[in-house]
Amino acid sequence: MVEVVPIPCFEDNYAYLLVDRAAGETAVVDAPEAEPILAALAERSLRLTALLCTHHHWDHVGGNEALAAAFPGLDVVGLESDAARIPGITRTLDDGADVEVVGLRATCLHTPGHTVGAVCFHVAAKGWLFTGDTLFGGGCGRLFEGSAEQMQASLARLAALSGDTKVWFAHEYTAANLRFAARVEPDNPALRGRYERVRRQRTAGVVTCPSTLAEERATNPFLRWHEPTVIDAARAHGATGDTPTEVFAAIRRWKDTA
Ligand code: ZN
Ligand code: FE
């Protein structure tokens, strides 16, 4: 049995351990910094065997080299076309390729937009999706390198997975994201209910991951380009048409300046 354990790093990052207690082994998705990850491994007497990297930003790979030094032979996995930017990478994947970690098959989904080399890892057998800075609880990553068209297509690809898929996102931005979402859709009851839940979780110091794709489709404005209310909000913020890309781009620009 493998379980996911979120490890808070820095202010609001998460590293995710995929823990196989019986084997005493674990994989990790993203290594923002080594110390909290090494402490969590030591506390549980776990050996780290694989590190999956969602993208090259420092707050996701800052701990790569220290973890590789602590666990000789560590598999450091990332997208082939972004290999030059991922410290310590030992194994590269193309879009759609699988890697086996702690006895589970993880599929690499290339989701350009936040960066051109951003990927998500899908563990289909468990219904887990590790989204890095592509899809957040109630939001999505900024467009640092890719186009709105690329990001919208990437998010549409994720949104098409099964609704019960658990979404493990790389930052705890959910409460702030949902406050913005409520400006886009003030009359969405699912959104209001989710915000109340998230607010209680944060007050109690509880993580808001995982969400589900069904919940994101119902409340995340960056997956709701087809909704009349979202289209109207996009038009009020500069969209000249109602295509998914135009709607997405206008809502993203609005949030960037909100
Ligand atoms: Zn990032
Ligand atoms: Fe980040």
mmCIF file of C-alpha atoms and ligand atoms in Angstrom:
data_model
loop_
_atom_site.group_PDB
_atom_site.id
_atom_site.type_symbol
_atom_site.label_atom_id
_atom_site.label_comp_id
_atom_site.label_asym_id
_atom_site.label_seq_id
_atom_site.Cartn_x
_atom_site.Cartn_y
_atom_site.Cartn_z
ATOM 1 C CA MET A 1 0.000 0.000 0.000
ATOM 2 C CA VAL A 2 1.404 3.335 -1.040
ATOM 3 C CA GLU A 3 0.128 6.568 0.465
ATOM 4 C CA VAL A 4 0.734 10.222 -0.332
ATOM 5 C CA VAL A 5 2.193 12.441 2.388
ATOM 6 C CA PRO A 6 2.406 16.193 1.722
ATOM 7 C CA ILE A 7 5.551 17.814 3.120
ATOM 8 C CA PRO A 8 5.264 21.601 3.501
ATOM 9 C CA CYS A 9 8.367 23.457 2.264
ATOM 10 C CA PHE A 10 9.189 27.180 2.368
ATOM 11 C CA GLU A 11 6.107 29.361 2.830
ATOM 12 C CA ASP A 12 3.554 27.540 0.718
ATOM 13 C CA ASN A 13 5.213 24.785 -1.369
ATOM 14 C CA TYR A 14 4.466 21.083 -1.070
ATOM 15 C CA ALA A 15 6.724 18.134 -1.776
ATOM 16 C CA TYR A 16 4.754 14.890 -1.959
ATOM 17 C CA LEU A 17 6.103 11.635 -0.622
ATOM 18 C CA LEU A 18 4.727 8.431 -2.163
ATOM 19 C CA VAL A 19 5.369 6.140 0.769
ATOM 20 C CA ASP A 20 5.580 2.355 0.590
ATOM 21 C CA ARG A 21 5.844 1.551 4.304
ATOM 22 C CA ALA A 22 6.147 -2.215 3.819
ATOM 23 C CA ALA A 23 9.216 -1.770 1.617
ATOM 24 C CA GLY A 24 10.550 1.186 3.619
ATOM 25 C CA GLU A 25 10.851 3.102 0.357
ATOM 26 C CA THR A 26 9.477 6.321 -0.976
ATOM 27 C CA ALA A 27 9.439 8.492 -4.059
ATOM 28 C CA VAL A 28 8.976 12.242 -3.933
ATOM 29 C CA VAL A 29 7.330 14.652 -6.348
ATOM 30 C CA ASP A 30 9.350 17.891 -6.383
ATOM 31 C CA ALA A 31 12.093 18.857 -3.970
ATOM 32 C CA PRO A 32 11.734 22.563 -3.172
ATOM 33 C CA GLU A 33 14.374 22.230 -0.421
ATOM 34 C CA ALA A 34 16.077 19.165 0.992
ATOM 35 C CA GLU A 35 15.815 19.685 4.771
ATOM 36 C CA PRO A 36 12.090 19.093 5.398
ATOM 37 C CA ILE A 37 12.155 16.105 3.036
ATOM 38 C CA LEU A 38 15.217 14.555 4.694
ATOM 39 C CA ALA A 39 13.630 15.107 8.112
ATOM 40 C CA ALA A 40 10.375 13.418 7.027
ATOM 41 C CA LEU A 41 12.318 10.461 5.607
ATOM 42 C CA ALA A 42 14.448 10.079 8.752
ATOM 43 C CA GLU A 43 11.399 10.269 11.008
ATOM 44 C CA ARG A 44 9.760 7.405 9.089
ATOM 45 C CA SER A 45 12.996 5.428 8.390
ATOM 46 C CA LEU A 46 12.405 5.622 4.641
ATOM 47 C CA ARG A 47 14.839 5.291 1.780
ATOM 48 C CA LEU A 48 14.300 7.656 -1.146
ATOM 49 C CA THR A 49 14.439 5.856 -4.498
ATOM 50 C CA ALA A 50 12.982 8.332 -7.008
ATOM 51 C CA LEU A 51 12.420 12.053 -7.446
ATOM 52 C CA LEU A 52 9.851 13.204 -10.011
ATOM 53 C CA CYS A 53 10.310 16.800 -11.181
ATOM 54 C CA THR A 54 7.329 18.831 -12.447
ATOM 55 C CA HIS A 55 9.373 21.795 -13.777
ATOM 56 C CA HIS A 56 12.671 23.583 -13.427
ATOM 57 C CA HIS A 57 11.749 26.488 -11.118
ATOM 58 C CA TRP A 58 14.030 26.801 -8.072
ATOM 59 C CA ASP A 59 11.146 26.324 -5.626
ATOM 60 C CA HIS A 60 10.605 22.833 -7.118
ATOM 61 C CA VAL A 61 14.159 21.577 -7.754
ATOM 62 C CA GLY A 62 16.171 23.446 -5.091
ATOM 63 C CA GLY A 63 16.663 20.243 -3.092
ATOM 64 C CA ASN A 64 17.552 17.933 -6.003
ATOM 65 C CA GLU A 65 21.289 17.866 -5.561
ATOM 66 C CA ALA A 66 21.261 17.449 -1.780
ATOM 67 C CA LEU A 67 18.779 14.565 -2.046
ATOM 68 C CA ALA A 68 20.852 12.896 -4.773
ATOM 69 C CA ALA A 69 23.920 13.225 -2.552
ATOM 70 C CA ALA A 70 22.072 11.733 0.431
ATOM 71 C CA PHE A 71 20.692 8.798 -1.597
ATOM 72 C CA PRO A 72 23.294 7.560 -4.116
ATOM 73 C CA GLY A 73 21.638 6.051 -7.172
ATOM 74 C CA LEU A 74 18.518 8.204 -6.772
ATOM 75 C CA ASP A 75 16.457 8.277 -9.960
ATOM 76 C CA VAL A 76 15.820 11.934 -10.829
ATOM 77 C CA VAL A 77 13.084 12.033 -13.462
ATOM 78 C CA GLY A 78 11.947 14.869 -15.713
ATOM 79 C CA LEU A 79 10.884 15.820 -19.217
ATOM 80 C CA GLU A 80 13.420 15.011 -21.936
ATOM 81 C CA SER A 81 13.169 18.425 -23.615
ATOM 82 C CA ASP A 82 13.742 20.218 -20.282
ATOM 83 C CA ALA A 83 16.590 18.012 -19.045
ATOM 84 C CA ALA A 84 19.172 20.798 -19.240
ATOM 85 C CA ARG A 85 17.269 22.834 -16.656
ATOM 86 C CA ILE A 86 16.627 20.093 -14.080
ATOM 87 C CA PRO A 87 19.561 19.659 -11.664
ATOM 88 C CA GLY A 88 20.815 16.094 -11.248
ATOM 89 C CA ILE A 89 18.424 14.556 -13.768
ATOM 90 C CA THR A 90 19.191 10.888 -14.466
ATOM 91 C CA ARG A 91 16.163 9.710 -16.422
ATOM 92 C CA THR A 92 14.162 11.557 -19.054
ATOM 93 C CA LEU A 93 10.623 10.992 -20.276
ATOM 94 C CA ASP A 94 8.675 12.218 -23.271
ATOM 95 C CA ASP A 95 5.008 13.125 -23.136
ATOM 96 C CA GLY A 96 2.925 10.028 -22.406
ATOM 97 C CA ALA A 97 5.850 7.910 -21.209
ATOM 98 C CA ASP A 98 5.679 5.949 -17.956
ATOM 99 C CA VAL A 99 8.106 5.520 -15.108
ATOM 100 C CA GLU A 100 7.788 2.959 -12.332
ATOM 101 C CA VAL A 101 8.277 4.289 -8.803
ATOM 102 C CA VAL A 102 7.574 2.463 -5.517
ATOM 103 C CA GLY A 103 5.775 -0.238 -7.517
ATOM 104 C CA LEU A 104 3.426 2.216 -9.233
ATOM 105 C CA ARG A 105 3.317 3.376 -12.807
ATOM 106 C CA ALA A 106 3.396 7.176 -13.185
ATOM 107 C CA THR A 107 2.658 8.677 -16.582
ATOM 108 C CA CYS A 108 4.323 11.925 -17.632
ATOM 109 C CA LEU A 109 1.846 14.412 -19.121
ATOM 110 C CA HIS A 110 3.565 17.332 -20.810
ATOM 111 C CA THR A 111 1.482 20.383 -19.855
ATOM 112 C CA PRO A 112 3.238 23.499 -21.210
ATOM 113 C CA GLY A 113 2.045 26.944 -20.140
ATOM 114 C CA HIS A 114 3.519 27.864 -16.731
ATOM 115 C CA THR A 115 6.859 26.834 -18.257
ATOM 116 C CA VAL A 116 7.375 25.231 -21.657
ATOM 117 C CA GLY A 117 8.726 22.076 -20.015
ATOM 118 C CA ALA A 118 6.102 21.713 -17.265
ATOM 119 C CA VAL A 119 4.755 18.206 -16.686
ATOM 120 C CA CYS A 120 2.173 16.534 -14.473
ATOM 121 C CA PHE A 121 2.497 12.978 -13.211
ATOM 122 C CA HIS A 122 -0.581 10.753 -13.366
ATOM 123 C CA VAL A 123 -0.718 7.584 -11.278
ATOM 124 C CA ALA A 124 -3.770 6.118 -12.973
ATOM 125 C CA ALA A 125 -4.022 3.002 -10.790
ATOM 126 C CA LYS A 126 -4.489 5.209 -7.724
ATOM 127 C CA GLY A 127 -6.314 8.104 -9.388
ATOM 128 C CA TRP A 128 -3.578 10.551 -8.346
ATOM 129 C CA LEU A 129 -2.522 13.575 -10.372
ATOM 130 C CA PHE A 130 0.511 15.641 -9.339
ATOM 131 C CA THR A 131 0.058 18.968 -11.069
ATOM 132 C CA GLY A 132 3.074 21.074 -10.058
ATOM 133 C CA ASP A 133 2.379 24.735 -10.884
ATOM 134 C CA THR A 134 0.019 23.919 -13.777
ATOM 135 C CA LEU A 135 -3.256 23.318 -11.886
ATOM 136 C CA PHE A 136 -3.786 24.602 -8.338
ATOM 137 C CA GLY A 137 -6.696 24.286 -5.961
ATOM 138 C CA GLY A 138 -9.089 26.868 -7.409
ATOM 139 C CA GLY A 139 -6.481 28.314 -9.764
ATOM 140 C CA CYS A 140 -3.623 27.716 -12.183
ATOM 141 C CA GLY A 141 -0.017 28.768 -12.611
ATOM 142 C CA ARG A 142 1.008 32.037 -14.199
ATOM 143 C CA LEU A 143 2.131 32.020 -17.813
ATOM 144 C CA PHE A 144 5.876 32.515 -17.411
ATOM 145 C CA GLU A 145 6.941 30.898 -20.676
ATOM 146 C CA GLY A 146 4.030 29.353 -22.548
ATOM 147 C CA SER A 147 1.084 30.944 -24.335
ATOM 148 C CA ALA A 148 -2.505 31.125 -23.129
ATOM 149 C CA GLU A 149 -3.380 28.715 -25.925
ATOM 150 C CA GLN A 150 -0.868 26.164 -24.645
ATOM 151 C CA MET A 151 -1.968 26.507 -21.015
ATOM 152 C CA GLN A 152 -5.653 26.240 -21.874
ATOM 153 C CA ALA A 153 -4.967 23.077 -23.865
ATOM 154 C CA SER A 154 -2.891 21.658 -20.991
ATOM 155 C CA LEU A 155 -5.626 22.380 -18.446
ATOM 156 C CA ALA A 156 -8.283 20.922 -20.767
ATOM 157 C CA ARG A 157 -6.250 17.746 -21.015
ATOM 158 C CA LEU A 158 -6.094 17.441 -17.212
ATOM 159 C CA ALA A 159 -9.775 18.332 -16.791
ATOM 160 C CA ALA A 160 -10.718 15.470 -19.120
ATOM 161 C CA LEU A 161 -9.413 12.869 -16.645
ATOM 162 C CA SER A 162 -11.866 11.107 -14.344
ATOM 163 C CA GLY A 163 -13.732 13.405 -11.920
ATOM 164 C CA ASP A 164 -12.663 11.384 -8.882
ATOM 165 C CA THR A 165 -8.971 11.931 -9.688
ATOM 166 C CA LYS A 166 -7.199 13.395 -6.665
ATOM 167 C CA VAL A 167 -5.284 16.595 -7.437
ATOM 168 C CA TRP A 168 -2.047 17.142 -5.529
ATOM 169 C CA PHE A 169 -0.902 20.684 -6.389
ATOM 170 C CA ALA A 170 2.483 22.213 -5.589
ATOM 171 C CA HIS A 171 1.410 25.357 -3.697
ATOM 172 C CA GLU A 172 -1.049 26.128 -0.907
ATOM 173 C CA TYR A 173 -2.777 28.980 -2.748
ATOM 174 C CA THR A 174 -6.310 27.586 -2.535
ATOM 175 C CA ALA A 175 -7.957 30.161 -0.248
ATOM 176 C CA ALA A 176 -6.656 33.165 -2.201
ATOM 177 C CA ASN A 177 -7.495 31.462 -5.493
ATOM 178 C CA LEU A 178 -11.080 30.874 -4.394
ATOM 179 C CA ARG A 179 -11.445 34.502 -3.312
ATOM 180 C CA PHE A 180 -10.550 35.504 -6.858
ATOM 181 C CA ALA A 181 -12.816 32.772 -8.271
ATOM 182 C CA ALA A 182 -15.726 34.301 -6.341
ATOM 183 C CA ARG A 183 -15.145 37.598 -8.167
ATOM 184 C CA VAL A 184 -15.439 35.732 -11.473
ATOM 185 C CA GLU A 185 -18.512 33.753 -10.400
ATOM 186 C CA PRO A 186 -20.191 35.429 -7.416
ATOM 187 C CA ASP A 187 -23.267 33.193 -7.695
ATOM 188 C CA ASN A 188 -21.641 29.751 -7.940
ATOM 189 C CA PRO A 189 -22.934 27.771 -4.902
ATOM 190 C CA ALA A 190 -20.306 25.010 -5.258
ATOM 191 C CA LEU A 191 -17.625 27.684 -5.114
ATOM 192 C CA ARG A 192 -19.103 29.279 -2.012
ATOM 193 C CA GLY A 193 -19.291 25.890 -0.262
ATOM 194 C CA ARG A 194 -15.727 25.061 -1.182
ATOM 195 C CA TYR A 195 -14.458 28.416 0.043
ATOM 196 C CA GLU A 196 -16.124 27.899 3.436
ATOM 197 C CA ARG A 197 -14.523 24.440 3.726
ATOM 198 C CA VAL A 198 -11.106 25.722 2.714
ATOM 199 C CA ARG A 199 -11.322 28.652 5.105
ATOM 200 C CA ARG A 200 -12.050 26.253 7.982
ATOM 201 C CA GLN A 201 -9.157 24.014 6.898
ATOM 202 C CA ARG A 202 -6.714 26.921 6.809
ATOM 203 C CA THR A 203 -7.905 28.271 10.161
ATOM 204 C CA ALA A 204 -7.206 24.799 11.582
ATOM 205 C CA GLY A 205 -3.810 24.705 9.854
ATOM 206 C CA VAL A 206 -4.865 21.807 7.619
ATOM 207 C CA VAL A 207 -3.662 21.335 4.041
ATOM 208 C CA THR A 208 -6.250 21.809 1.278
ATOM 209 C CA CYS A 209 -4.829 19.017 -0.911
ATOM 210 C CA PRO A 210 -5.923 16.841 -2.473
ATOM 211 C CA SER A 211 -8.892 18.277 -4.273
ATOM 212 C CA THR A 212 -10.657 16.286 -6.966
ATOM 213 C CA LEU A 213 -10.965 17.084 -10.641
ATOM 214 C CA ALA A 214 -14.758 17.146 -10.248
ATOM 215 C CA GLU A 215 -14.373 19.844 -7.578
ATOM 216 C CA GLU A 216 -11.960 21.817 -9.767
ATOM 217 C CA ARG A 217 -14.286 21.584 -12.767
ATOM 218 C CA ALA A 218 -17.132 22.918 -10.592
ATOM 219 C CA THR A 219 -15.235 25.782 -8.928
ATOM 220 C CA ASN A 220 -11.976 26.645 -10.709
ATOM 221 C CA PRO A 221 -12.538 29.524 -13.156
ATOM 222 C CA PHE A 222 -9.506 28.428 -15.195
ATOM 223 C CA LEU A 223 -11.349 25.224 -16.166
ATOM 224 C CA ARG A 224 -14.710 26.949 -16.746
ATOM 225 C CA TRP A 225 -14.178 28.779 -20.071
ATOM 226 C CA HIS A 226 -17.480 27.312 -21.343
ATOM 227 C CA GLU A 227 -19.642 28.828 -18.562
ATOM 228 C CA PRO A 228 -21.766 31.846 -19.583
ATOM 229 C CA THR A 229 -20.906 33.715 -16.346
ATOM 230 C CA VAL A 230 -17.192 33.146 -16.884
ATOM 231 C CA ILE A 231 -17.465 34.191 -20.540
ATOM 232 C CA ASP A 232 -19.242 37.413 -19.484
ATOM 233 C CA ALA A 233 -16.571 38.111 -16.865
ATOM 234 C CA ALA A 234 -13.866 37.513 -19.485
ATOM 235 C CA ARG A 235 -15.562 39.928 -21.918
ATOM 236 C CA ALA A 236 -15.729 42.527 -19.156
ATOM 237 C CA HIS A 237 -11.961 42.076 -18.757
ATOM 238 C CA GLY A 238 -10.812 42.372 -22.333
ATOM 239 C CA ALA A 239 -11.807 39.151 -24.100
ATOM 240 C CA THR A 240 -12.923 39.911 -27.635
ATOM 241 C CA GLY A 241 -14.399 36.471 -28.261
ATOM 242 C CA ASP A 242 -15.699 33.465 -26.403
ATOM 243 C CA THR A 243 -13.287 30.752 -27.509
ATOM 244 C CA PRO A 244 -11.771 28.767 -24.614
ATOM 245 C CA THR A 245 -8.364 30.361 -25.250
ATOM 246 C CA GLU A 246 -9.714 33.932 -25.280
ATOM 247 C CA VAL A 247 -11.811 33.380 -22.159
ATOM 248 C CA PHE A 248 -8.953 31.673 -20.337
ATOM 249 C CA ALA A 249 -6.459 34.375 -21.371
ATOM 250 C CA ALA A 250 -8.672 37.227 -20.158
ATOM 251 C CA ILE A 251 -9.345 35.604 -16.775
ATOM 252 C CA ARG A 252 -5.614 34.858 -16.372
ATOM 253 C CA ARG A 253 -4.673 38.473 -17.218
ATOM 254 C CA TRP A 254 -7.323 39.749 -14.815
ATOM 255 C CA LYS A 255 -5.954 37.615 -11.970
ATOM 256 C CA ASP A 256 -2.374 38.705 -12.740
ATOM 257 C CA THR A 257 -3.377 42.320 -12.112
ATOM 258 C CA ALA A 258 -6.126 41.801 -9.483
HETATM 259 ZN ZN ZN B 1 6.821 27.315 -10.966
HETATM 260 FE FE FE B 2 6.252 27.123 -7.783
#
